Amino acid sequence: MSVLRTKIESWIPEGVAAVAGLLVLLLLLALMVTTFVVSNEPKAFAVQAARRGDQAVVGSATVDTAITLGETLLDKTGGYISNDVLPPFVFLDDMPNWEFGALVALRDVSAVMRNHYARSQSQSVEDEDLARAEPQFNFQNDSWILPATESEYRDGLAYLHNFRRRLLDDNDADAQFFARADNLAAWLQVVEKRLGSLSQRLSASVGQVRSNTNLANDPAAQQSTPTPSVVYESTPWLEVDDVFYEARGHVWALLHLFRAVEIDFRNSLERKNAVASLHQIIRELEEAQRPVSSPLVLNGNGFGWVANYSLTMANYISRANAAVIDLRALLERG
């Protein structure tokens, strides 16, 4: 009996170690599965206008799209993770950068709704709900407590929902959406700069020597600090995937917003003969959203043996940006 007891006692530590090892393996497997699921980019959603009887409500497609963008950020698989401080989310960077790219697009459209779409002229009073919504989306994107980012963004969505309710109300003439060419051009001007910046940052994945054009086209222009005539830009190797996924998130959001523009601004686009230009933008953004087949963001050197995903993305974004510039030019012509 004593011999048996001795053997059992000798087995217990080995059994505990085996169970502990098995638990660790299961935990690692669970973390890997969670990481894979959470890192999946949200799929596209349908963009359509709300209807009042047989007639579409002007502006409802853009407002609904902005709301859905915000709700997708917060309620997608895994929720909003940019402010998570626990593993495995704290170790992820692709999805937080994707979220930030989409968030910037939401901030831009909320600003243009407040300052342009809902105002008839410069001297008009801004809409109360939109004036309250915009600051909420500009709250810092990684606050996890007191207050949490999610609670601030949900407050912003609540104001957008209230504006939407008033917009659909026949008896509320204060809630308006003015689908004019000049209002759309104001948003496109912001989009140009966003896409131009992303294109430059993506192209810098392999290092880029470029001429300094900061003061080009204006002989009287000045700048606060002198800079070299030739500059070298290079994205650090560890940040290449960050820029890539930020661009993916921003393009995903813009694609839906441009589909909403096609609905809400249809009359202005047709009158300016600009529908084809809008379709070109949408096509380029759709191409930039094609699935990524590699688990890593490949970063080959231009014409080297390995593909460079950042340069491919930069190409689509540059082409979309060129089409945006053309569209804005059409809208601004008399």
Tab-separated table of C-alpha atoms in Angstrom:
chain	number	residue	atom	x	y	z
A	1	MET	CA	0.000	0.000	0.000
A	2	SER	CA	2.803	2.400	0.852
A	3	VAL	CA	4.493	1.623	-2.456
A	4	LEU	CA	1.269	2.387	-4.354
A	5	ARG	CA	0.829	5.621	-2.422
A	6	THR	CA	4.387	6.628	-3.294
A	7	LYS	CA	3.770	6.003	-6.982
A	8	ILE	CA	0.523	8.000	-6.954
A	9	GLU	CA	2.251	10.884	-5.225
A	10	SER	CA	5.000	10.810	-7.851
A	11	TRP	CA	2.435	10.871	-10.649
A	12	ILE	CA	0.517	13.846	-9.316
A	13	PRO	CA	3.104	16.529	-10.250
A	14	GLU	CA	3.463	15.026	-13.725
A	15	GLY	CA	-0.311	14.984	-14.141
A	16	VAL	CA	-0.618	18.585	-12.974
A	17	ALA	CA	2.084	19.654	-15.406
A	18	ALA	CA	0.352	17.828	-18.255
A	19	VAL	CA	-3.003	19.430	-17.461
A	20	ALA	CA	-1.382	22.848	-17.156
A	21	GLY	CA	0.376	22.369	-20.475
A	22	LEU	CA	-2.884	21.296	-22.115
A	23	LEU	CA	-4.676	24.354	-20.727
A	24	VAL	CA	-1.946	26.633	-22.042
A	25	LEU	CA	-2.217	25.057	-25.502
A	26	LEU	CA	-6.012	25.446	-25.466
A	27	LEU	CA	-5.655	29.075	-24.371
A	28	LEU	CA	-3.183	29.788	-27.165
A	29	LEU	CA	-5.488	28.105	-29.679
A	30	ALA	CA	-8.428	30.177	-28.434
A	31	LEU	CA	-6.368	33.361	-28.731
A	32	MET	CA	-5.330	32.455	-32.285
A	33	VAL	CA	-8.916	31.745	-33.339
A	34	THR	CA	-10.121	34.952	-31.687
A	35	THR	CA	-7.377	36.943	-33.414
A	36	PHE	CA	-8.319	35.483	-36.797
A	37	VAL	CA	-12.043	36.138	-36.366
A	38	VAL	CA	-11.640	39.669	-35.003
A	39	SER	CA	-9.182	40.637	-37.741
A	40	ASN	CA	-11.667	39.949	-40.557
A	41	GLU	CA	-12.723	43.168	-42.262
A	42	PRO	CA	-16.489	43.858	-42.277
A	43	LYS	CA	-18.272	43.141	-45.511
A	44	ALA	CA	-19.945	45.796	-47.646
A	45	PHE	CA	-23.537	46.703	-46.853
A	46	ALA	CA	-26.382	47.871	-49.062
A	47	VAL	CA	-26.793	51.628	-49.494
A	48	GLN	CA	-30.288	52.903	-50.151
A	49	ALA	CA	-32.508	55.868	-49.484
A	50	ALA	CA	-35.434	55.965	-47.097
A	51	ARG	CA	-38.743	56.661	-48.751
A	52	ARG	CA	-41.639	58.904	-47.907
A	53	GLY	CA	-44.494	57.314	-49.775
A	54	ASP	CA	-43.303	56.746	-53.354
A	55	GLN	CA	-40.539	59.335	-53.178
A	56	ALA	CA	-37.009	58.922	-51.841
A	57	VAL	CA	-36.072	61.370	-49.104
A	58	VAL	CA	-33.166	63.536	-50.252
A	59	GLY	CA	-30.148	63.028	-48.017
A	60	SER	CA	-31.421	59.899	-46.300
A	61	ALA	CA	-28.923	57.648	-48.103
A	62	THR	CA	-25.963	59.686	-46.824
A	63	VAL	CA	-27.337	59.946	-43.278
A	64	ASP	CA	-28.174	56.231	-43.148
A	65	THR	CA	-24.735	55.370	-44.483
A	66	ALA	CA	-23.005	57.504	-41.855
A	67	ILE	CA	-25.059	55.798	-39.145
A	68	THR	CA	-24.268	52.331	-40.485
A	69	LEU	CA	-20.550	53.166	-40.673
A	70	GLY	CA	-20.557	54.126	-37.014
A	71	GLU	CA	-22.605	51.126	-35.941
A	72	THR	CA	-20.359	48.771	-37.901
A	73	LEU	CA	-17.286	50.176	-36.158
A	74	LEU	CA	-18.841	49.511	-32.762
A	75	ASP	CA	-20.791	46.307	-33.384
A	76	LYS	CA	-18.740	44.312	-35.908
A	77	THR	CA	-17.308	40.928	-34.924
A	78	GLY	CA	-15.149	41.541	-31.871
A	79	GLY	CA	-16.588	45.010	-31.403
A	80	TYR	CA	-14.469	48.155	-31.357
A	81	ILE	CA	-10.927	47.132	-30.344
A	82	SER	CA	-8.821	50.270	-30.785
A	83	ASN	CA	-9.094	50.973	-27.069
A	84	ASP	CA	-8.877	47.403	-25.756
A	85	VAL	CA	-6.163	46.796	-23.157
A	86	LEU	CA	-6.495	43.014	-22.687
A	87	PRO	CA	-4.973	40.217	-24.787
A	88	PRO	CA	-5.202	39.278	-27.541
A	89	PHE	CA	-6.720	42.583	-28.682
A	90	VAL	CA	-3.980	44.733	-27.186
A	91	PHE	CA	-1.457	42.955	-29.432
A	92	LEU	CA	-3.418	43.523	-32.645
A	93	ASP	CA	-2.671	46.515	-34.843
A	94	ASP	CA	-4.204	45.779	-38.258
A	95	MET	CA	-7.844	46.077	-37.184
A	96	PRO	CA	-7.298	49.178	-34.989
A	97	ASN	CA	-5.692	50.895	-37.981
A	98	TRP	CA	-8.578	49.762	-40.184
A	99	GLU	CA	-10.973	51.218	-37.628
A	100	PHE	CA	-9.111	54.517	-37.587
A	101	GLY	CA	-9.233	54.807	-41.380
A	102	ALA	CA	-12.999	54.266	-41.394
A	103	LEU	CA	-13.402	56.611	-38.426
A	104	VAL	CA	-11.673	59.458	-40.279
A	105	ALA	CA	-14.158	59.086	-43.138
A	106	LEU	CA	-17.033	59.173	-40.638
A	107	ARG	CA	-15.591	62.306	-39.033
A	108	ASP	CA	-15.288	64.012	-42.418
A	109	VAL	CA	-18.841	63.262	-43.511
A	110	SER	CA	-20.280	64.304	-40.132
A	111	ALA	CA	-18.427	67.609	-40.475
A	112	VAL	CA	-19.679	68.238	-44.004
A	113	MET	CA	-23.240	67.380	-42.986
A	114	ARG	CA	-23.033	69.895	-40.169
A	115	ASN	CA	-21.332	72.686	-42.132
A	116	HIS	CA	-22.688	72.214	-45.656
A	117	TYR	CA	-25.317	69.568	-46.399
A	118	ALA	CA	-27.786	70.745	-43.745
A	119	ARG	CA	-27.289	74.488	-44.321
A	120	SER	CA	-28.822	76.516	-47.127
A	121	GLN	CA	-26.198	79.287	-47.022
A	122	SER	CA	-23.299	80.613	-44.967
A	123	GLN	CA	-25.552	82.760	-42.783
A	124	SER	CA	-27.968	79.944	-41.963
A	125	VAL	CA	-28.198	78.314	-38.544
A	126	GLU	CA	-26.581	74.897	-38.175
A	127	ASP	CA	-28.705	71.902	-37.270
A	128	GLU	CA	-28.681	71.239	-33.531
A	129	ASP	CA	-28.379	67.448	-33.771
A	130	LEU	CA	-25.543	67.552	-36.317
A	131	ALA	CA	-23.735	70.205	-34.266
A	132	ARG	CA	-23.795	67.819	-31.313
A	133	ALA	CA	-22.943	64.684	-33.311
A	134	GLU	CA	-19.730	65.910	-34.939
A	135	PRO	CA	-17.728	66.555	-31.717
A	136	GLN	CA	-18.640	63.111	-30.415
A	137	PHE	CA	-16.923	61.393	-33.347
A	138	ASN	CA	-13.835	63.542	-32.830
A	139	PHE	CA	-13.341	62.150	-29.343
A	140	GLN	CA	-10.018	60.274	-29.015
A	141	ASN	CA	-10.221	56.852	-30.577
A	142	ASP	CA	-8.391	54.824	-27.885
A	143	SER	CA	-9.888	55.854	-24.546
A	144	TRP	CA	-10.913	52.711	-22.661
A	145	ILE	CA	-12.402	54.270	-19.519
A	146	LEU	CA	-13.858	57.503	-18.098
A	147	PRO	CA	-15.284	57.911	-20.652
A	148	ALA	CA	-14.883	54.988	-23.019
A	149	THR	CA	-14.605	55.784	-26.718
A	150	GLU	CA	-17.579	53.568	-27.534
A	151	SER	CA	-19.930	55.547	-25.274
A	152	GLU	CA	-18.945	58.844	-26.910
A	153	TYR	CA	-19.430	57.469	-30.413
A	154	ARG	CA	-22.798	55.959	-29.475
A	155	ASP	CA	-23.891	59.388	-28.275
A	156	GLY	CA	-22.912	60.766	-31.685
A	157	LEU	CA	-24.933	58.037	-33.406
A	158	ALA	CA	-27.922	58.867	-31.211
A	159	TYR	CA	-27.812	62.461	-32.484
A	160	LEU	CA	-27.593	61.197	-36.085
A	161	HIS	CA	-30.577	58.934	-35.495
A	162	ASN	CA	-32.520	61.892	-34.170
A	163	PHE	CA	-31.593	63.988	-37.200
A	164	ARG	CA	-32.682	61.138	-39.465
A	165	ARG	CA	-36.027	60.880	-37.671
A	166	ARG	CA	-36.617	64.610	-38.139
A	167	LEU	CA	-35.466	64.457	-41.773
A	168	LEU	CA	-38.155	61.876	-42.521
A	169	ASP	CA	-40.826	63.848	-40.688
A	170	ASP	CA	-43.125	65.782	-43.049
A	171	ASN	CA	-43.942	68.230	-40.283
A	172	ASP	CA	-40.346	69.139	-39.359
A	173	ALA	CA	-39.070	71.694	-41.862
A	174	ASP	CA	-36.009	72.526	-39.751
A	175	ALA	CA	-34.216	69.273	-40.580
A	176	GLN	CA	-32.972	69.675	-44.155
A	177	PHE	CA	-30.434	68.147	-46.522
A	178	PHE	CA	-29.480	70.377	-49.445
A	179	ALA	CA	-28.167	68.177	-52.273
A	180	ARG	CA	-26.411	70.935	-54.209
A	181	ALA	CA	-23.332	70.673	-56.388
A	182	ASP	CA	-21.379	73.165	-54.283
A	183	ASN	CA	-22.096	71.208	-51.099
A	184	LEU	CA	-20.861	67.988	-52.681
A	185	ALA	CA	-17.762	69.776	-53.975
A	186	ALA	CA	-16.950	70.864	-50.410
A	187	TRP	CA	-16.819	67.225	-49.279
A	188	LEU	CA	-14.846	66.158	-52.352
A	189	GLN	CA	-12.179	68.735	-51.525
A	190	VAL	CA	-11.608	66.998	-48.185
A	191	VAL	CA	-11.647	63.562	-49.825
A	192	GLU	CA	-8.941	64.672	-52.268
A	193	LYS	CA	-6.578	65.525	-49.440
A	194	ARG	CA	-7.284	62.302	-47.550
A	195	LEU	CA	-6.666	60.140	-50.598
A	196	GLY	CA	-3.607	62.145	-51.613
A	197	SER	CA	-2.060	61.694	-48.169
A	198	LEU	CA	-2.782	57.962	-48.111
A	199	SER	CA	-1.321	57.537	-51.587
A	200	GLN	CA	1.914	59.270	-50.556
A	201	ARG	CA	2.241	57.243	-47.361
A	202	LEU	CA	1.580	53.979	-49.183
A	203	SER	CA	4.118	54.815	-51.890
A	204	ALA	CA	6.726	55.516	-49.228
A	205	SER	CA	6.667	51.826	-48.269
A	206	VAL	CA	9.697	51.330	-50.541
A	207	GLY	CA	11.251	54.748	-49.959
A	208	GLN	CA	10.577	57.654	-52.270
A	209	VAL	CA	12.725	60.542	-53.433
A	210	ARG	CA	10.612	63.473	-54.570
A	211	SER	CA	10.961	67.125	-55.376
A	212	ASN	CA	9.666	69.517	-52.765
A	213	THR	CA	6.531	71.074	-54.284
A	214	ASN	CA	5.260	72.783	-51.149
A	215	LEU	CA	5.416	76.269	-52.705
A	216	ALA	CA	4.805	75.298	-56.327
A	217	ASN	CA	2.596	77.410	-58.612
A	218	ASP	CA	2.712	80.499	-56.406
A	219	PRO	CA	5.848	82.671	-56.686
A	220	ALA	CA	4.746	84.782	-53.694
A	221	ALA	CA	4.117	81.794	-51.415
A	222	GLN	CA	6.044	81.428	-48.148
A	223	GLN	CA	6.474	78.808	-45.467
A	224	SER	CA	7.439	79.079	-41.808
A	225	THR	CA	10.519	76.798	-41.905
A	226	PRO	CA	12.860	76.200	-44.881
A	227	THR	CA	12.947	72.652	-46.276
A	228	PRO	CA	15.278	70.915	-48.771
A	229	SER	CA	14.445	71.050	-52.469
A	230	VAL	CA	14.596	67.244	-52.595
A	231	VAL	CA	13.142	65.100	-49.809
A	232	TYR	CA	13.270	61.382	-49.057
A	233	GLU	CA	10.233	59.692	-47.548
A	234	SER	CA	10.179	56.156	-46.215
A	235	THR	CA	7.629	54.368	-44.066
A	236	PRO	CA	9.324	52.369	-41.278
A	237	TRP	CA	9.152	48.634	-41.959
A	238	LEU	CA	7.062	47.918	-38.866
A	239	GLU	CA	4.478	50.550	-39.891
A	240	VAL	CA	3.897	49.425	-43.491
A	241	ASP	CA	0.970	47.186	-42.558
A	242	ASP	CA	-0.451	49.944	-40.316
A	243	VAL	CA	-0.692	52.387	-43.227
A	244	PHE	CA	-2.047	49.658	-45.520
A	245	TYR	CA	-4.927	48.733	-43.217
A	246	GLU	CA	-5.701	52.354	-42.405
A	247	ALA	CA	-6.098	52.889	-46.155
A	248	ARG	CA	-8.281	49.773	-46.409
A	249	GLY	CA	-10.612	51.049	-43.703
A	250	HIS	CA	-10.839	54.526	-45.190
A	251	VAL	CA	-11.539	53.195	-48.682
A	252	TRP	CA	-14.205	50.829	-47.303
A	253	ALA	CA	-16.047	53.755	-45.731
A	254	LEU	CA	-15.614	56.029	-48.773
A	255	LEU	CA	-16.995	53.366	-51.097
A	256	HIS	CA	-20.307	53.374	-49.231
A	257	LEU	CA	-20.394	57.163	-48.987
A	258	PHE	CA	-19.902	57.551	-52.747
A	259	ARG	CA	-22.697	55.065	-53.368
A	260	ALA	CA	-24.875	57.277	-51.175
A	261	VAL	CA	-23.776	60.334	-53.170
A	262	GLU	CA	-24.986	58.647	-56.346
A	263	ILE	CA	-28.457	58.420	-54.806
A	264	ASP	CA	-28.763	61.744	-52.998
A	265	PHE	CA	-27.040	63.955	-55.574
A	266	ARG	CA	-28.346	62.226	-58.680
A	267	ASN	CA	-30.010	65.328	-60.132
A	268	SER	CA	-26.928	67.529	-59.722
A	269	LEU	CA	-24.645	64.834	-61.136
A	270	GLU	CA	-26.814	64.335	-64.203
A	271	ARG	CA	-27.149	68.076	-64.820
A	272	LYS	CA	-23.345	68.415	-64.673
A	273	ASN	CA	-22.877	65.270	-66.810
A	274	ALA	CA	-20.766	63.862	-63.971
A	275	VAL	CA	-22.323	60.438	-63.380
A	276	ALA	CA	-19.593	58.663	-65.354
A	277	SER	CA	-16.898	60.326	-63.242
A	278	LEU	CA	-18.622	59.147	-60.070
A	279	HIS	CA	-18.834	55.598	-61.415
A	280	GLN	CA	-15.099	55.673	-62.132
A	281	ILE	CA	-14.411	56.607	-58.502
A	282	ILE	CA	-16.604	53.765	-57.258
A	283	ARG	CA	-14.891	51.247	-59.548
A	284	GLU	CA	-11.427	52.202	-58.332
A	285	LEU	CA	-12.523	52.015	-54.688
A	286	GLU	CA	-14.084	48.604	-55.317
A	287	GLU	CA	-10.806	47.336	-56.780
A	288	ALA	CA	-8.949	48.618	-53.713
A	289	GLN	CA	-11.250	46.446	-51.570
A	290	ARG	CA	-10.388	43.154	-53.241
A	291	PRO	CA	-9.572	40.392	-50.704
A	292	VAL	CA	-6.002	40.156	-49.431
A	293	SER	CA	-4.750	36.631	-50.177
A	294	SER	CA	-1.612	36.771	-48.050
A	295	PRO	CA	-1.639	36.644	-44.219
A	296	LEU	CA	1.118	39.273	-44.335
A	297	VAL	CA	1.267	42.612	-46.125
A	298	LEU	CA	3.963	41.904	-48.710
A	299	ASN	CA	6.439	44.728	-49.172
A	300	GLY	CA	8.586	43.983	-52.212
A	301	ASN	CA	10.833	46.592	-53.793
A	302	GLY	CA	8.901	47.961	-56.718
A	303	PHE	CA	9.870	45.729	-59.638
A	304	GLY	CA	11.399	43.042	-57.410
A	305	TRP	CA	10.492	39.357	-57.030
A	306	VAL	CA	7.919	39.897	-54.291
A	307	ALA	CA	4.687	41.858	-54.694
A	308	ASN	CA	4.183	45.129	-52.877
A	309	TYR	CA	0.637	45.451	-51.567
A	310	SER	CA	1.110	49.063	-50.527
A	311	LEU	CA	2.060	50.141	-54.042
A	312	THR	CA	-0.931	48.275	-55.468
A	313	MET	CA	-3.233	50.032	-53.016
A	314	ALA	CA	-1.545	53.368	-53.767
A	315	ASN	CA	-2.268	52.867	-57.483
A	316	TYR	CA	-5.999	52.368	-56.964
A	317	ILE	CA	-6.204	55.252	-54.493
A	318	SER	CA	-4.299	57.581	-56.837
A	319	ARG	CA	-6.638	56.723	-59.703
A	320	ALA	CA	-9.660	57.274	-57.470
A	321	ASN	CA	-8.195	60.594	-56.342
A	322	ALA	CA	-7.688	61.703	-59.946
A	323	ALA	CA	-11.338	60.882	-60.649
A	324	VAL	CA	-12.405	62.828	-57.536
A	325	ILE	CA	-10.488	65.873	-58.795
A	326	ASP	CA	-12.189	65.563	-62.185
A	327	LEU	CA	-15.603	65.224	-60.544
A	328	ARG	CA	-15.091	68.296	-58.397
A	329	ALA	CA	-14.003	70.276	-61.445
A	330	LEU	CA	-17.201	69.290	-63.254
A	331	LEU	CA	-19.351	70.291	-60.301
A	332	GLU	CA	-17.687	73.690	-59.947
A	333	ARG	CA	-18.214	74.664	-63.572
A	334	GLY	CA	-21.172	76.875	-64.299
